[in-house]
Amino acid sequence: MIDLHTHTTASDGRCTPPELVSRASAAGVRVLSVTDHDTVAAWEAASTACAAAGIEWVPGIEITAIDAGVDVHVLGYFIDVHAPALQSFLAEQRRRRIDRVRQMIERLRSSGISLDADAILGPGIADTSKAAGRPWIARALVAGGHAETTSEAFDRWLSRGRPAFVPRLGARPDEVFARIHEAGGIASLAHPGLLGRDGSIDGYAAAGLDAIEAYHPNHDPESTLRYLDLAGRLGLAVSGGSDYHADQAHGGVGPGGVSLPQERYENLKARPRSG
Ligand code: AMP
Ligand code: ZN
Ligand code: FE
Ligand code: FE
């Protein structure tokens, strides 16, 4: 199995990097990318664990861009995780994440729910290589008895249009593609079926997008075929993975639960890097 989309405790996954690799290995994954939101902090621990387990390691990331008020998740693969320009760009993304989580906790307070912002943000403040996000609030809402599940916390409070939602500030998709290219990587549009803006994809392709994530747990077989077809027509490569967070996010499939076919992986890997 080839799984190019997973998260760890460096962002909003619940597994540490070694635990993720151990679960992936047990599931039969033989090529793995950790794609934490706006951070590459897991790379050293995860790549070391992959080497020990005989798993091929693909350096990766999932960067949140913003296009006309809508979050657009952009995966980056084969990046140089040490590239200084990428590092400083990501540090700024993470600072904005902390500000946004604080503002959302304030909004909850206005709705009568008091959460401890310092406790929720503690890991991201103690270690600025970790990326905070709404799931950290969702977990505190569940722990405080304000929701049964993190999904319910999103539906009631945290999703767009809900009382605690605060819009994100940040880079547009074309800037994110350029940042990934500068770091020697290729850019893939994450879960286009969740994004629901197929009409934007040809514009993204013209702006430098290299691939689309056709294989994802939130895509039914028809959507996967539609994105494979679209990738073919636009000359884009294809990526895929489980989006494993070790919780119920994205259907709760395990590592390797969605796998990229070998020939698609070879094609992605062979894609020219413009950086
Ligand atoms: P953020 O990065 O702060 O915008 O939070 C986005 C993350 O929250 C996604 O990557 C998912 O892991 C998670 N998420 C988004 N929507 C939901 C939902 N409805 N239920 C559970 N988790 C969600
Ligand atoms: Zn996530
Ligand atoms: Fe995503
Ligand atoms: Fe993801």
XYZ file of C-alpha atoms and ligand atoms in Angstrom:
301
model
C 0.000 0.000 0.000
C 1.071 3.534 -0.781
C -0.344 6.155 1.594
C 0.589 9.752 0.818
C -1.719 11.537 3.255
C -1.403 11.166 7.046
C -1.228 13.407 10.120
C 0.619 13.238 13.447
C 0.713 15.105 16.750
C 2.827 17.738 14.956
C -0.558 19.039 13.738
C -3.985 17.557 14.455
C -3.320 13.811 14.265
C -3.494 11.753 17.444
C -0.455 9.523 16.797
C 3.122 10.515 17.453
C 5.312 10.015 14.357
C 6.758 6.650 15.553
C 3.281 5.399 16.509
C 1.931 6.379 13.072
C 4.772 4.564 11.307
C 4.258 1.501 13.470
C 0.531 1.395 12.625
C 1.259 1.992 8.935
C 3.824 -0.788 8.928
C 1.406 -3.197 10.635
C -1.220 -2.325 8.003
C 1.186 -3.166 5.161
C 2.046 0.366 4.002
C 5.359 0.381 2.085
C 5.454 4.007 0.897
C 4.407 6.686 3.396
C 4.118 10.445 3.460
C 3.313 12.414 6.609
C 1.441 15.534 5.500
C 0.871 17.570 8.630
C -0.912 20.905 8.320
C 1.605 23.744 7.853
C 4.503 21.933 9.505
C 7.226 19.409 8.677
C 8.082 18.885 12.369
C 7.474 15.127 12.177
C 10.001 14.503 9.402
C 12.992 13.413 11.461
C 11.196 11.006 13.785
C 8.940 9.695 11.022
C 11.669 9.206 8.418
C 13.894 7.455 10.963
C 11.056 5.120 11.939
C 10.279 4.467 8.250
C 13.904 3.554 7.543
C 13.862 1.101 10.467
C 10.585 -0.427 9.222
C 11.718 -0.680 5.581
C 9.095 1.858 4.443
C 9.906 4.300 1.630
C 9.599 7.818 3.023
C 8.206 10.722 0.990
C 8.708 14.180 2.540
C 5.326 15.904 2.560
C 3.106 18.654 3.884
C -0.496 19.897 3.672
C -0.577 23.684 3.449
C -3.834 25.589 3.930
C -4.268 28.263 1.261
C -7.214 30.614 1.013
C -9.114 31.452 -2.172
C -11.952 33.989 -2.002
C -12.629 33.108 1.635
C -12.527 29.332 1.118
C -9.821 27.064 2.592
C -7.915 25.182 -0.110
C -5.679 22.368 1.170
C -2.545 21.929 -0.944
C -0.318 18.886 -0.508
C 3.411 19.250 -1.191
C 5.582 16.209 -1.948
C 9.329 15.592 -2.319
C 10.012 18.979 -0.697
C 13.324 19.892 0.897
C 12.111 20.112 4.501
C 15.060 22.358 5.374
C 14.434 25.022 2.690
C 14.681 28.340 4.624
C 12.006 30.194 2.607
C 9.550 27.351 3.175
C 10.426 27.252 6.878
C 9.728 30.941 7.408
C 6.525 30.803 5.351
C 5.275 27.889 7.474
C 6.224 29.647 10.721
C 3.983 32.549 9.687
C 1.134 30.162 8.812
C 1.442 28.641 12.298
C 1.451 32.036 14.031
C -1.814 32.807 12.256
C -3.230 29.451 13.351
C -2.550 30.322 16.997
C -4.215 33.743 16.607
C -7.229 32.150 14.950
C -7.652 29.441 17.585
C -7.487 32.129 20.295
C -10.128 34.208 18.511
C -12.375 31.178 18.129
C -12.044 30.389 21.847
C -13.050 34.032 22.523
C -16.133 33.597 20.337
C -17.061 30.478 22.279
C -16.814 32.531 25.466
C -19.347 34.973 23.983
C -21.619 31.964 23.445
C -21.266 30.993 27.110
C -18.593 28.310 26.760
C -15.393 28.955 28.705
C -12.369 26.980 27.607
C -8.791 27.383 28.822
C -7.034 28.924 25.809
C -3.563 28.512 27.337
C -4.145 24.829 28.007
C -5.488 24.199 24.484
C -2.686 26.155 22.807
C 0.014 24.972 25.228
C 1.634 22.409 22.905
C 1.765 24.927 20.008
C 3.261 27.651 22.202
C 5.792 25.429 23.991
C 6.893 24.025 20.603
C 6.304 26.470 17.750
C 7.028 23.756 15.193
C 3.606 22.276 16.040
C 0.586 23.536 14.115
C -2.543 24.359 16.139
C -5.956 23.977 14.552
C -9.664 23.701 15.128
C -9.470 20.012 16.101
C -7.588 21.078 19.244
C -10.650 23.166 20.217
C -13.005 20.368 19.149
C -11.241 17.959 21.523
C -11.520 20.452 24.407
C -15.246 20.848 23.664
C -15.664 17.064 23.854
C -13.572 16.851 27.048
C -15.702 19.632 28.579
C -18.930 17.807 27.756
C -20.070 20.406 25.195
C -20.195 17.861 22.357
C -20.219 14.086 22.086
C -17.712 13.921 19.222
C -15.294 16.241 17.476
C -17.534 16.132 14.379
C -20.426 17.385 16.478
C -18.167 20.136 17.861
C -17.448 21.236 14.270
C -21.108 21.045 13.276
C -22.297 23.027 16.288
C -19.523 25.578 16.768
C -16.446 25.452 14.574
C -17.439 25.043 10.927
C -18.001 27.955 8.584
C -21.314 29.648 9.431
C -21.280 28.349 13.020
C -21.046 30.668 16.047
C -17.330 30.322 16.860
C -16.037 30.356 13.270
C -13.347 32.897 12.439
C -12.194 33.182 8.813
C -8.574 32.413 8.114
C -5.969 34.855 6.810
C -3.201 33.583 4.589
C -1.656 32.869 1.235
C -3.554 32.218 -2.001
C -3.191 28.869 -3.803
C -0.840 30.230 -6.493
C 1.533 31.518 -3.799
C 1.421 28.140 -2.046
C 2.224 26.304 -5.311
C 5.204 28.634 -5.759
C 6.434 28.015 -2.191
C 6.284 24.260 -2.749
C 8.135 24.597 -6.073
C 10.815 26.806 -4.482
C 11.398 23.986 -1.991
C 11.874 21.550 -4.883
C 8.503 19.849 -4.454
C 5.338 19.219 -6.400
C 1.888 20.505 -5.439
C -1.263 18.379 -5.328
C -4.783 19.613 -4.623
C -6.014 17.743 -1.518
C -9.463 16.089 -1.489
C -11.048 18.133 -4.305
C -14.338 16.348 -3.573
C -14.438 17.940 -0.108
C -13.463 21.314 -1.562
C -16.339 21.193 -4.031
C -14.925 23.720 -6.465
C -14.082 21.652 -9.539
C -14.487 24.786 -11.671
C -11.332 26.261 -10.091
C -9.068 23.343 -10.931
C -8.125 24.331 -14.489
C -7.131 27.758 -13.158
C -4.998 26.096 -10.479
C -3.377 23.921 -13.159
C -2.526 27.073 -15.121
C -1.111 28.599 -11.898
C 1.299 25.703 -11.343
C -0.643 22.880 -9.691
C 1.042 19.545 -10.540
C -1.436 16.917 -9.340
C -4.801 16.218 -7.762
C -5.650 13.846 -4.938
C -8.132 11.563 -6.697
C -7.877 8.816 -4.063
C -9.265 9.970 -0.703
C -11.680 8.456 1.863
C -14.244 11.194 1.234
C -14.367 10.375 -2.509
C -16.840 7.742 -3.644
C -15.788 5.599 -6.643
C -17.548 7.965 -9.042
C -15.702 11.027 -7.727
C -12.398 9.179 -7.888
C -13.065 8.360 -11.552
C -14.097 11.942 -12.234
C -10.823 13.266 -10.764
C -8.735 10.669 -12.583
C -10.391 11.796 -15.797
C -9.918 15.479 -14.980
C -6.238 14.900 -14.153
C -5.812 13.168 -17.515
C -7.452 16.021 -19.403
C -5.431 18.710 -17.607
C -2.124 16.837 -17.795
C -1.903 16.534 -14.011
C -0.466 13.677 -11.971
C -2.540 11.914 -9.309
C -1.964 11.465 -5.571
C -3.889 9.687 -2.840
C -3.990 8.545 0.750
C -6.034 7.865 3.858
C -5.902 11.319 5.529
C -5.415 9.308 8.714
C -5.712 11.366 11.914
C -6.249 8.391 14.299
C -9.732 9.667 15.047
C -13.066 9.753 13.244
C -12.008 12.529 10.815
C -12.418 11.564 7.138
C -14.369 8.397 7.854
C -11.831 7.023 10.298
C -10.089 4.690 7.838
C -6.727 3.361 8.967
C -3.306 4.031 7.438
C -3.269 2.459 3.982
C -7.101 2.398 4.059
C -6.887 4.410 0.853
C -3.897 3.564 -1.309
C -2.378 5.134 -4.416
C -1.836 2.590 -7.217
C 1.844 1.893 -7.909
C 1.848 3.255 -11.486
C 0.201 6.496 -10.325
C 2.900 6.820 -7.681
C 5.673 6.255 -10.238
C 4.098 8.939 -12.408
C 3.869 11.423 -9.513
C 7.481 10.757 -8.558
C 8.646 11.224 -12.164
C 6.855 14.548 -12.536
C 9.420 17.258 -13.319
C 10.147 19.506 -10.332
C 10.223 23.156 -11.261
C 12.023 24.360 -8.093
P -8.054 23.916 10.593
O -6.715 23.445 10.093
O -7.967 24.642 11.877
O -8.830 24.672 9.533
O -8.891 22.577 10.877
C -9.130 21.711 9.774
C -9.050 20.253 10.229
O -10.162 19.975 11.063
C -9.153 19.249 9.084
O -7.893 18.905 8.600
C -9.799 18.051 9.740
O -8.811 17.255 10.377
C -10.640 18.653 10.834
N -12.060 18.788 10.480
C -12.614 19.638 9.596
N -13.947 19.503 9.549
C -14.249 18.531 10.440
C -15.454 17.911 10.869
N -16.650 18.293 10.359
N -15.385 16.939 11.801
C -14.198 16.563 12.323
N -13.026 17.099 11.950
C -13.042 18.066 11.035
Zn -6.439 17.692 9.840
Fe -7.154 18.458 4.295
Fe -5.236 16.058 5.703
